[in-house]
C-alpha positions as a printed Julia matrix, in Angstrom:
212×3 Matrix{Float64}:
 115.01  35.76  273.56
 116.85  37.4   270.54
 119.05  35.86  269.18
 122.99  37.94  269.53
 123.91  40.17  267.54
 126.82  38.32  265.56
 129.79  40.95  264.35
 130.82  40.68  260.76
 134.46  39.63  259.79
 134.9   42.12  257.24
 134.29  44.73  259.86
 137.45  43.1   262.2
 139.62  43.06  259.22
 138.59  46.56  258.33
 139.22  48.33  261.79
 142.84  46.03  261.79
 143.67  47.53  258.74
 142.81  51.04  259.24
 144.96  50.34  262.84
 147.46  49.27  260.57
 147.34  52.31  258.31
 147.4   54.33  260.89
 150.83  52.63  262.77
 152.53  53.13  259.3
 151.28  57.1   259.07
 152.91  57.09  262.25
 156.27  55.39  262.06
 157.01  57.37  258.39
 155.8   60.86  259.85
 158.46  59.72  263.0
 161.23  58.51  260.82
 161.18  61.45  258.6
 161.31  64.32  261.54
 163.81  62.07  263.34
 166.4   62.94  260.88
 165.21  66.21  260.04
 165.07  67.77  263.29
 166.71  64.74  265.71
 165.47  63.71  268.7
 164.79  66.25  270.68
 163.42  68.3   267.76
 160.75  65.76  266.77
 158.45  66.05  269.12
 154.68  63.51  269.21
 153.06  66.81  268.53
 155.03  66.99  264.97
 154.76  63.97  264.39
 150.78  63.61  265.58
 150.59  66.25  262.95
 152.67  65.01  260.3
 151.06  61.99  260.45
 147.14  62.94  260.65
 146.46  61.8   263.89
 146.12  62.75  267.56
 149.06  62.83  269.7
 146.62  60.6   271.9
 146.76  58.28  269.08
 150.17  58.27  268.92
 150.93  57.42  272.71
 148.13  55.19  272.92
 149.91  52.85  270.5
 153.52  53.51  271.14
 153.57  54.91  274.96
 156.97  56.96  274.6
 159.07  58.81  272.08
 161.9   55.94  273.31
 159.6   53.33  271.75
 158.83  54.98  268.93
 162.55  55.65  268.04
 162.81  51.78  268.82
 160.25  50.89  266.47
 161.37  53.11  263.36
 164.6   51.56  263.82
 163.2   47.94  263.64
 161.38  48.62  261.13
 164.58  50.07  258.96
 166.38  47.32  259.69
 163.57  44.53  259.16
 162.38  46.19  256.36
 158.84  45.72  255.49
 158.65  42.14  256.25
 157.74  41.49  259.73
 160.33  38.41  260.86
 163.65  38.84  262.63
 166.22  39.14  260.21
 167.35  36.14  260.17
 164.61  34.15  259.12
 163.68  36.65  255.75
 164.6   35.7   252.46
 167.75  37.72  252.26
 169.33  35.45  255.04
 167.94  32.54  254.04
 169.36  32.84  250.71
 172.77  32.96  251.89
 172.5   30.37  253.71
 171.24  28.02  250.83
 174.53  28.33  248.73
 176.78  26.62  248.32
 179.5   29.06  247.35
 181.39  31.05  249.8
 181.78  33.83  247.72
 178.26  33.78  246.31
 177.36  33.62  250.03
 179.59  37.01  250.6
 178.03  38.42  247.75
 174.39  37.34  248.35
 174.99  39.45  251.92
 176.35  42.72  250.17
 173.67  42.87  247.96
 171.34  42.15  251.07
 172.74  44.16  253.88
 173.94  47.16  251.82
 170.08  48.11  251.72
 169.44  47.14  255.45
 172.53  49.94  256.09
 170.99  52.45  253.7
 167.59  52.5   256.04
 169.06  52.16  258.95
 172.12  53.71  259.26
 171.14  57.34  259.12
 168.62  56.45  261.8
 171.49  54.83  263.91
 173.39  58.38  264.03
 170.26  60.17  265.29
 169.82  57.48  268.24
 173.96  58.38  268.63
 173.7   61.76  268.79
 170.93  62.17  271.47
 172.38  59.12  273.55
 175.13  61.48  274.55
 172.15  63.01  277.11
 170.06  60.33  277.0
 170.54  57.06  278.75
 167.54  55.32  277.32
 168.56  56.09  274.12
 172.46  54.88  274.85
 170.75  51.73  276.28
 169.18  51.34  272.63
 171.85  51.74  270.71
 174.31  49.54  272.3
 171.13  46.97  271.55
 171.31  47.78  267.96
 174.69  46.74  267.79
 174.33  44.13  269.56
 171.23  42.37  267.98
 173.3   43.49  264.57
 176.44  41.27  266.29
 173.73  38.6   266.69
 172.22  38.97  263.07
 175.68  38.67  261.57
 176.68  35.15  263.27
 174.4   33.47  260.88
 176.49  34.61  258.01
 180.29  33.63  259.65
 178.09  30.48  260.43
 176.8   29.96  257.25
 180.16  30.74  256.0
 182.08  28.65  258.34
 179.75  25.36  256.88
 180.9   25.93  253.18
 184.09  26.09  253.73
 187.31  27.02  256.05
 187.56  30.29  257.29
 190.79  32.41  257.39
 189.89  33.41  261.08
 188.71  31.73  264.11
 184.94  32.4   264.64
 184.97  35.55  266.62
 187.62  37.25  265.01
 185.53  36.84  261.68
 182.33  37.64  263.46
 184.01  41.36  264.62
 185.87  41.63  261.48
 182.28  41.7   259.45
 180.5   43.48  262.19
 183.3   46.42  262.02
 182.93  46.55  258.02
 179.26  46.44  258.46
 178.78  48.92  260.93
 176.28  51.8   260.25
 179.05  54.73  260.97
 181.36  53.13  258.05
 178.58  52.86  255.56
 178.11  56.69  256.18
 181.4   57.23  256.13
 181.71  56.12  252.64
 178.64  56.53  251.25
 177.77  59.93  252.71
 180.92  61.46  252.76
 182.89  59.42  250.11
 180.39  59.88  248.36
 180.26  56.26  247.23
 177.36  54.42  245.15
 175.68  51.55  246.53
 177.32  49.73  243.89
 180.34  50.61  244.68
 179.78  49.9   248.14
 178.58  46.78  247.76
 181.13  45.0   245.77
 183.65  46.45  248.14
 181.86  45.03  251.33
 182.1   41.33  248.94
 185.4   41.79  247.98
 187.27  42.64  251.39
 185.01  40.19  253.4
 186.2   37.69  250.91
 189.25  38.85  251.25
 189.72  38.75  254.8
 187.63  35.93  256.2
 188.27  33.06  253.01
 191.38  31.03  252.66
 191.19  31.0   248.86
């Protein structure tokens, strides 16, 4: 009998990376018509099109427009490393030191660049969840899982030192002063540099949560 045929790795790898190519055509073509056009403006047609692909292709590997929102906005929040936020270097970095203000200033520097991704993304999913109750399902998960993200730094915090406020109180405080709509606020129509931003976000978290 013949012996069977045996399929070459390189040719795996090759078809997982062309898959991969293709999911990352596909969530940049989305992202970008999002805000252009919104929700109900981008439709998987545009973005099939935008994006060099079927709008087979597209469903087959995201189902719905929902999930496709969903995964834009993990992806602006994660970034282009694949592990809950958390557990990336950012996060981890804050928690290593030992300072509470290098801690508060580690985040800043971090999170401002989370915000700047995601928050312009976060006022799309706002706008069309005023029709749509998927999409007010998803973004009272994106402030939640951002709740969630953010107990790791009063936590980290709350190990270097004493904090001004008990743990919730500091946990809302920093989720308020973090939230996406602020950082538009300022930065959008206050027209505020990330710089300028940042060391704010530092300062007034410092501020407000350290008792010296």
């Amino acid at each position: 009998m013949p012996e069977p045929v045996k399929r070459r790795p390189y040719r795996s790898r090759r078809r997982q990376e062309q898959a991969e190519a293709t999911r990352v055509r596909v969530l940049d073509a989305a992202g970008g018509l999002f805000l252009e056009r919104g929700y109900e403006g981008a439709s998987i047609a545009a973005i099939a099109e935008r994006a060099g692909v079927s709008p087979e292709t597209v469903y087959a590997r995201f189902t719905t427009k929902r999930r496709l929102l969903g995964e834009v906005m993990r992806r602006a929040v994660r970034g282009d490393d694949p592990l809950p936020v958390p557990e990336q270097e950012g996060p981890r970095a804050v928690a290593a030191a030992t300072d509470q203000r290098e801690q508060l200033r580690l985040f800043a520097e971090d999170v401002v660049r989370r915000l700047e991704r995601a928050a312009p993304l976060v006022a799309v999913v706002a706008g069309a969840a005023r029709s749509e109750p998927d999409l007010a399902d998803l973004l009272a998960r994106l402030h939640a899982n951002r709740r969630e993200n953010l107990a790791t730094l009063v936590d980290a915090l709350a190990g270097r030192g004493p904090l001004r406020l008990p743990r919730d109180a500091a946990l809302d405080t920093t989720w308020a002063l973090t939230s996406p709509e602020l950082h538009q606020l300022l930065t959008t129509l206050g027209g505020w540099s990330r710089t300028a931003y940042r060391d704010w976000l530092a300062a007034t978290l410092a501020e407000l949560l350290l008792v010296s």
